[in-house]
Amino acid sequence: MQKTVLIASDHGGFALKGALIQALRNAQCLVEDLGPESTGSCDYPAYADKLCKQLLAAGEDGQNGQILGILVCGTGLGMSMAANRHPGIRAAVCTCEFMARMARAHNNANVLCLGERVVGQGLGLDIARAFLSQAFEGARHLRRISQFDSFTAPEKP
Ligand code: RB5
């Protein structure tokens, strides 16, 4: 089945976002660019929030990884911190193809976070391809990731 990819960045990830959109469309993925539209300085949490809301509204978990998100900033760190505040989002910063494959296979990551200033365009494209082509293995990994959303807030003293 054809993959759908939601993608967004901030100014620090804008160039890699553009390269990813082109490469993934050439690979027959349906890519939806959620912005920004220019290189001006902007705040990454707003774009992480926009993408995660859209991914969750699409019911990604019910679609077995057919819709995935990619968030790009300078390091991938801020995007992943913001994205992981959404229950149901499992965002993984990956700096190599092995991490990308494991993020899908073991963690069922539904959002890949990339740092343009860390991985650059060549490696960034390879990491994204690895992420998008790997399936979740389920089984014991499903039991483990299911525990993420059962955490409770600490009791106040
Ligand atoms: C922007 O300068 C930079 O802080 C941002 O792209 C990202 O790396 C934050 O985590």
PDB file of C-alpha atoms and ligand atoms in Angstrom:
ATOM      1  CA  MET A   1       0.000   0.000   0.000  1.00  0.00           C
ATOM      2  CA  GLN A   2       1.128   3.542  -0.709  1.00  0.00           C
ATOM      3  CA  LYS A   3       2.566   5.384   2.295  1.00  0.00           C
ATOM      4  CA  THR A   4       1.252   8.759   3.360  1.00  0.00           C
ATOM      5  CA  VAL A   5       3.806  11.026   4.993  1.00  0.00           C
ATOM      6  CA  LEU A   6       2.985  14.194   6.924  1.00  0.00           C
ATOM      7  CA  ILE A   7       6.033  16.442   7.144  1.00  0.00           C
ATOM      8  CA  ALA A   8       6.876  19.723   8.854  1.00  0.00           C
ATOM      9  CA  SER A   9       9.956  21.584  10.043  1.00  0.00           C
ATOM     10  CA  ASP A  10      11.187  24.821  11.496  1.00  0.00           C
ATOM     11  CA  HIS A  11      13.754  27.107   9.830  1.00  0.00           C
ATOM     12  CA  GLY A  12      16.580  24.822  11.048  1.00  0.00           C
ATOM     13  CA  GLY A  13      15.140  21.881   9.146  1.00  0.00           C
ATOM     14  CA  PHE A  14      13.664  23.676   6.163  1.00  0.00           C
ATOM     15  CA  ALA A  15      16.192  22.610   3.519  1.00  0.00           C
ATOM     16  CA  LEU A  16      16.090  18.945   4.552  1.00  0.00           C
ATOM     17  CA  LYS A  17      12.286  19.074   4.561  1.00  0.00           C
ATOM     18  CA  GLY A  18      12.370  20.216   0.940  1.00  0.00           C
ATOM     19  CA  ALA A  19      14.790  17.466  -0.068  1.00  0.00           C
ATOM     20  CA  LEU A  20      12.693  14.834   1.703  1.00  0.00           C
ATOM     21  CA  ILE A  21       9.481  15.986   0.038  1.00  0.00           C
ATOM     22  CA  GLN A  22      11.055  15.716  -3.387  1.00  0.00           C
ATOM     23  CA  ALA A  23      12.680  12.330  -2.758  1.00  0.00           C
ATOM     24  CA  LEU A  24       9.604  10.784  -1.151  1.00  0.00           C
ATOM     25  CA  ARG A  25       7.271  12.007  -3.890  1.00  0.00           C
ATOM     26  CA  ASN A  26       9.672  10.526  -6.442  1.00  0.00           C
ATOM     27  CA  ALA A  27       9.332   7.255  -4.508  1.00  0.00           C
ATOM     28  CA  GLN A  28       5.524   7.429  -4.951  1.00  0.00           C
ATOM     29  CA  CYS A  29       4.730   8.414  -1.350  1.00  0.00           C
ATOM     30  CA  LEU A  30       1.823  10.777  -0.759  1.00  0.00           C
ATOM     31  CA  VAL A  31       3.486  13.662   1.057  1.00  0.00           C
ATOM     32  CA  GLU A  32       1.614  16.447   2.816  1.00  0.00           C
ATOM     33  CA  ASP A  33       3.753  19.477   3.621  1.00  0.00           C
ATOM     34  CA  LEU A  34       2.477  21.134   6.813  1.00  0.00           C
ATOM     35  CA  GLY A  35       4.948  24.007   6.609  1.00  0.00           C
ATOM     36  CA  PRO A  36       6.582  26.330   7.070  1.00  0.00           C
ATOM     37  CA  GLU A  37       6.573  27.741   3.552  1.00  0.00           C
ATOM     38  CA  SER A  38       9.721  29.842   3.871  1.00  0.00           C
ATOM     39  CA  THR A  39      13.029  29.903   5.733  1.00  0.00           C
ATOM     40  CA  GLY A  40      12.115  32.654   8.203  1.00  0.00           C
ATOM     41  CA  SER A  41      12.708  31.987  11.888  1.00  0.00           C
ATOM     42  CA  CYS A  42       9.778  30.167  13.471  1.00  0.00           C
ATOM     43  CA  ASP A  43       8.936  28.113  16.548  1.00  0.00           C
ATOM     44  CA  TYR A  44       9.158  24.335  16.164  1.00  0.00           C
ATOM     45  CA  PRO A  45       6.521  23.439  18.822  1.00  0.00           C
ATOM     46  CA  ALA A  46       3.743  24.907  16.682  1.00  0.00           C
ATOM     47  CA  TYR A  47       4.683  22.665  13.754  1.00  0.00           C
ATOM     48  CA  ALA A  48       5.113  19.588  15.925  1.00  0.00           C
ATOM     49  CA  ASP A  49       1.676  20.202  17.411  1.00  0.00           C
ATOM     50  CA  LYS A  50       0.064  20.687  13.998  1.00  0.00           C
ATOM     51  CA  LEU A  51       1.531  17.485  12.578  1.00  0.00           C
ATOM     52  CA  CYS A  52       0.767  15.348  15.638  1.00  0.00           C
ATOM     53  CA  LYS A  53      -2.851  16.495  15.793  1.00  0.00           C
ATOM     54  CA  GLN A  54      -3.313  15.642  12.132  1.00  0.00           C
ATOM     55  CA  LEU A  55      -1.633  12.248  12.509  1.00  0.00           C
ATOM     56  CA  LEU A  56      -3.736  11.332  15.535  1.00  0.00           C
ATOM     57  CA  ALA A  57      -6.920  12.531  13.802  1.00  0.00           C
ATOM     58  CA  ALA A  58      -6.091  10.169  10.928  1.00  0.00           C
ATOM     59  CA  GLY A  59      -6.062   7.289  13.425  1.00  0.00           C
ATOM     60  CA  GLU A  60      -2.500   6.266  12.579  1.00  0.00           C
ATOM     61  CA  ASP A  61      -2.418   3.426  15.080  1.00  0.00           C
ATOM     62  CA  GLY A  62      -5.373   1.783  13.377  1.00  0.00           C
ATOM     63  CA  GLN A  63      -3.670   1.993  10.016  1.00  0.00           C
ATOM     64  CA  ASN A  64      -0.597  -0.020  10.839  1.00  0.00           C
ATOM     65  CA  GLY A  65       2.026   2.530   9.944  1.00  0.00           C
ATOM     66  CA  GLN A  66       0.555   3.526   6.611  1.00  0.00           C
ATOM     67  CA  ILE A  67       0.512   7.165   7.709  1.00  0.00           C
ATOM     68  CA  LEU A  68       3.684   8.409   9.366  1.00  0.00           C
ATOM     69  CA  GLY A  69       5.105  11.788  10.297  1.00  0.00           C
ATOM     70  CA  ILE A  70       8.498  13.400   9.804  1.00  0.00           C
ATOM     71  CA  LEU A  71       9.533  16.465  11.809  1.00  0.00           C
ATOM     72  CA  VAL A  72      12.782  18.242  11.007  1.00  0.00           C
ATOM     73  CA  CYS A  73      14.548  20.899  13.052  1.00  0.00           C
ATOM     74  CA  GLY A  74      18.196  21.736  13.665  1.00  0.00           C
ATOM     75  CA  THR A  75      18.866  18.781  15.944  1.00  0.00           C
ATOM     76  CA  GLY A  76      15.605  16.811  15.979  1.00  0.00           C
ATOM     77  CA  LEU A  77      15.539  17.244  19.756  1.00  0.00           C
ATOM     78  CA  GLY A  78      13.055  20.053  20.188  1.00  0.00           C
ATOM     79  CA  MET A  79      10.654  18.498  17.701  1.00  0.00           C
ATOM     80  CA  SER A  80      10.776  15.149  19.494  1.00  0.00           C
ATOM     81  CA  MET A  81      10.227  16.706  22.917  1.00  0.00           C
ATOM     82  CA  ALA A  82       7.232  18.648  21.663  1.00  0.00           C
ATOM     83  CA  ALA A  83       5.748  15.746  19.689  1.00  0.00           C
ATOM     84  CA  ASN A  84       6.041  13.286  22.581  1.00  0.00           C
ATOM     85  CA  ARG A  85       3.789  15.474  24.747  1.00  0.00           C
ATOM     86  CA  HIS A  86       0.885  14.076  22.697  1.00  0.00           C
ATOM     87  CA  PRO A  87      -0.399  10.743  24.050  1.00  0.00           C
ATOM     88  CA  GLY A  88      -0.378   8.287  21.164  1.00  0.00           C
ATOM     89  CA  ILE A  89       2.606   9.902  19.489  1.00  0.00           C
ATOM     90  CA  ARG A  90       5.858   7.958  19.599  1.00  0.00           C
ATOM     91  CA  ALA A  91       8.438  10.308  18.141  1.00  0.00           C
ATOM     92  CA  ALA A  92      12.019   9.114  17.707  1.00  0.00           C
ATOM     93  CA  VAL A  93      15.122  11.157  16.929  1.00  0.00           C
ATOM     94  CA  CYS A  94      17.287   9.014  14.688  1.00  0.00           C
ATOM     95  CA  THR A  95      20.839   9.713  13.601  1.00  0.00           C
ATOM     96  CA  CYS A  96      21.493   6.511  11.672  1.00  0.00           C
ATOM     97  CA  GLU A  97      19.569   3.947   9.633  1.00  0.00           C
ATOM     98  CA  PHE A  98      19.793   1.308  12.395  1.00  0.00           C
ATOM     99  CA  MET A  99      18.001   3.586  14.856  1.00  0.00           C
ATOM    100  CA  ALA A 100      15.337   4.295  12.246  1.00  0.00           C
ATOM    101  CA  ARG A 101      14.690   0.608  11.604  1.00  0.00           C
ATOM    102  CA  MET A 102      14.550  -0.169  15.337  1.00  0.00           C
ATOM    103  CA  ALA A 103      12.298   2.816  16.020  1.00  0.00           C
ATOM    104  CA  ARG A 104       9.720   1.235  13.702  1.00  0.00           C
ATOM    105  CA  ALA A 105      10.372  -2.462  14.402  1.00  0.00           C
ATOM    106  CA  HIS A 106      10.499  -2.323  18.212  1.00  0.00           C
ATOM    107  CA  ASN A 107       8.942   1.007  19.230  1.00  0.00           C
ATOM    108  CA  ASN A 108       6.322   1.449  16.502  1.00  0.00           C
ATOM    109  CA  ALA A 109       7.440   5.062  16.230  1.00  0.00           C
ATOM    110  CA  ASN A 110       4.893   7.022  14.246  1.00  0.00           C
ATOM    111  CA  VAL A 111       6.993  10.176  13.925  1.00  0.00           C
ATOM    112  CA  LEU A 112      10.611  10.387  12.790  1.00  0.00           C
ATOM    113  CA  CYS A 113      12.532  13.426  14.033  1.00  0.00           C
ATOM    114  CA  LEU A 114      15.598  14.511  12.127  1.00  0.00           C
ATOM    115  CA  GLY A 115      18.234  17.150  12.806  1.00  0.00           C
ATOM    116  CA  GLU A 116      19.337  18.813   9.609  1.00  0.00           C
ATOM    117  CA  ARG A 117      22.415  20.243  11.344  1.00  0.00           C
ATOM    118  CA  VAL A 118      23.310  16.763  12.619  1.00  0.00           C
ATOM    119  CA  VAL A 119      22.680  14.380   9.734  1.00  0.00           C
ATOM    120  CA  GLY A 120      22.621  16.624   6.644  1.00  0.00           C
ATOM    121  CA  GLN A 121      20.689  15.775   3.516  1.00  0.00           C
ATOM    122  CA  GLY A 122      22.347  12.558   2.306  1.00  0.00           C
ATOM    123  CA  LEU A 123      22.087  10.667   5.574  1.00  0.00           C
ATOM    124  CA  GLY A 124      18.745  12.303   6.362  1.00  0.00           C
ATOM    125  CA  LEU A 125      17.229  10.813   3.213  1.00  0.00           C
ATOM    126  CA  ASP A 126      18.654   7.361   3.950  1.00  0.00           C
ATOM    127  CA  ILE A 127      17.301   7.474   7.513  1.00  0.00           C
ATOM    128  CA  ALA A 128      13.849   8.471   6.286  1.00  0.00           C
ATOM    129  CA  ARG A 129      13.805   5.653   3.713  1.00  0.00           C
ATOM    130  CA  ALA A 130      14.803   3.127   6.398  1.00  0.00           C
ATOM    131  CA  PHE A 131      12.093   4.420   8.738  1.00  0.00           C
ATOM    132  CA  LEU A 132       9.359   4.307   6.116  1.00  0.00           C
ATOM    133  CA  SER A 133      10.191   0.841   4.833  1.00  0.00           C
ATOM    134  CA  GLN A 134      10.360  -0.964   8.183  1.00  0.00           C
ATOM    135  CA  ALA A 135       7.263  -2.586   9.714  1.00  0.00           C
ATOM    136  CA  PHE A 136       6.467  -2.850  13.446  1.00  0.00           C
ATOM    137  CA  GLU A 137       7.152  -6.348  14.748  1.00  0.00           C
ATOM    138  CA  GLY A 138       4.355  -6.321  17.356  1.00  0.00           C
ATOM    139  CA  ALA A 139       4.285  -9.215  19.883  1.00  0.00           C
ATOM    140  CA  ARG A 140       6.306  -8.398  23.041  1.00  0.00           C
ATOM    141  CA  HIS A 141       7.028  -4.924  21.704  1.00  0.00           C
ATOM    142  CA  LEU A 142       3.316  -4.131  21.622  1.00  0.00           C
ATOM    143  CA  ARG A 143       3.022  -5.034  25.313  1.00  0.00           C
ATOM    144  CA  ARG A 144       5.891  -2.684  26.106  1.00  0.00           C
ATOM    145  CA  ILE A 145       4.825   0.332  24.093  1.00  0.00           C
ATOM    146  CA  SER A 146       1.263  -0.055  25.396  1.00  0.00           C
ATOM    147  CA  GLN A 147       2.613   0.918  28.818  1.00  0.00           C
ATOM    148  CA  PHE A 148       3.638   4.404  27.620  1.00  0.00           C
ATOM    149  CA  ASP A 149       0.159   5.840  27.884  1.00  0.00           C
ATOM    150  CA  SER A 150      -0.646   4.325  31.277  1.00  0.00           C
ATOM    151  CA  PHE A 151       1.791   6.487  33.251  1.00  0.00           C
ATOM    152  CA  THR A 152       0.168   8.585  35.946  1.00  0.00           C
ATOM    153  CA  ALA A 153       1.232  11.958  37.292  1.00  0.00           C
ATOM    154  CA  PRO A 154       3.236  11.878  40.563  1.00  0.00           C
ATOM    155  CA  GLU A 155       1.236  12.565  43.701  1.00  0.00           C
ATOM    156  CA  LYS A 156       1.654  16.072  45.076  1.00  0.00           C
ATOM    157  CA  PRO A 157       3.403  16.166  48.494  1.00  0.00           C
TER     158      PRO A 157
HETATM  159  C1  RB5 B   1      16.605  26.523  15.968  1.00  0.00           C
HETATM  160  O1  RB5 B   1      17.709  27.373  16.013  1.00  0.00           O
HETATM  161  C2  RB5 B   1      16.884  25.247  16.731  1.00  0.00           C
HETATM  162  O2  RB5 B   1      16.926  25.516  18.099  1.00  0.00           O
HETATM  163  C3  RB5 B   1      15.834  24.210  16.404  1.00  0.00           C
HETATM  164  O3  RB5 B   1      15.826  23.978  15.042  1.00  0.00           O
HETATM  165  C4  RB5 B   1      16.013  22.860  17.058  1.00  0.00           C
HETATM  166  O4  RB5 B   1      17.290  22.364  16.864  1.00  0.00           O
HETATM  167  C5  RB5 B   1      15.567  22.748  18.436  1.00  0.00           C
HETATM  168  O5  RB5 B   1      15.602  21.663  19.048  1.00  0.00           O
END
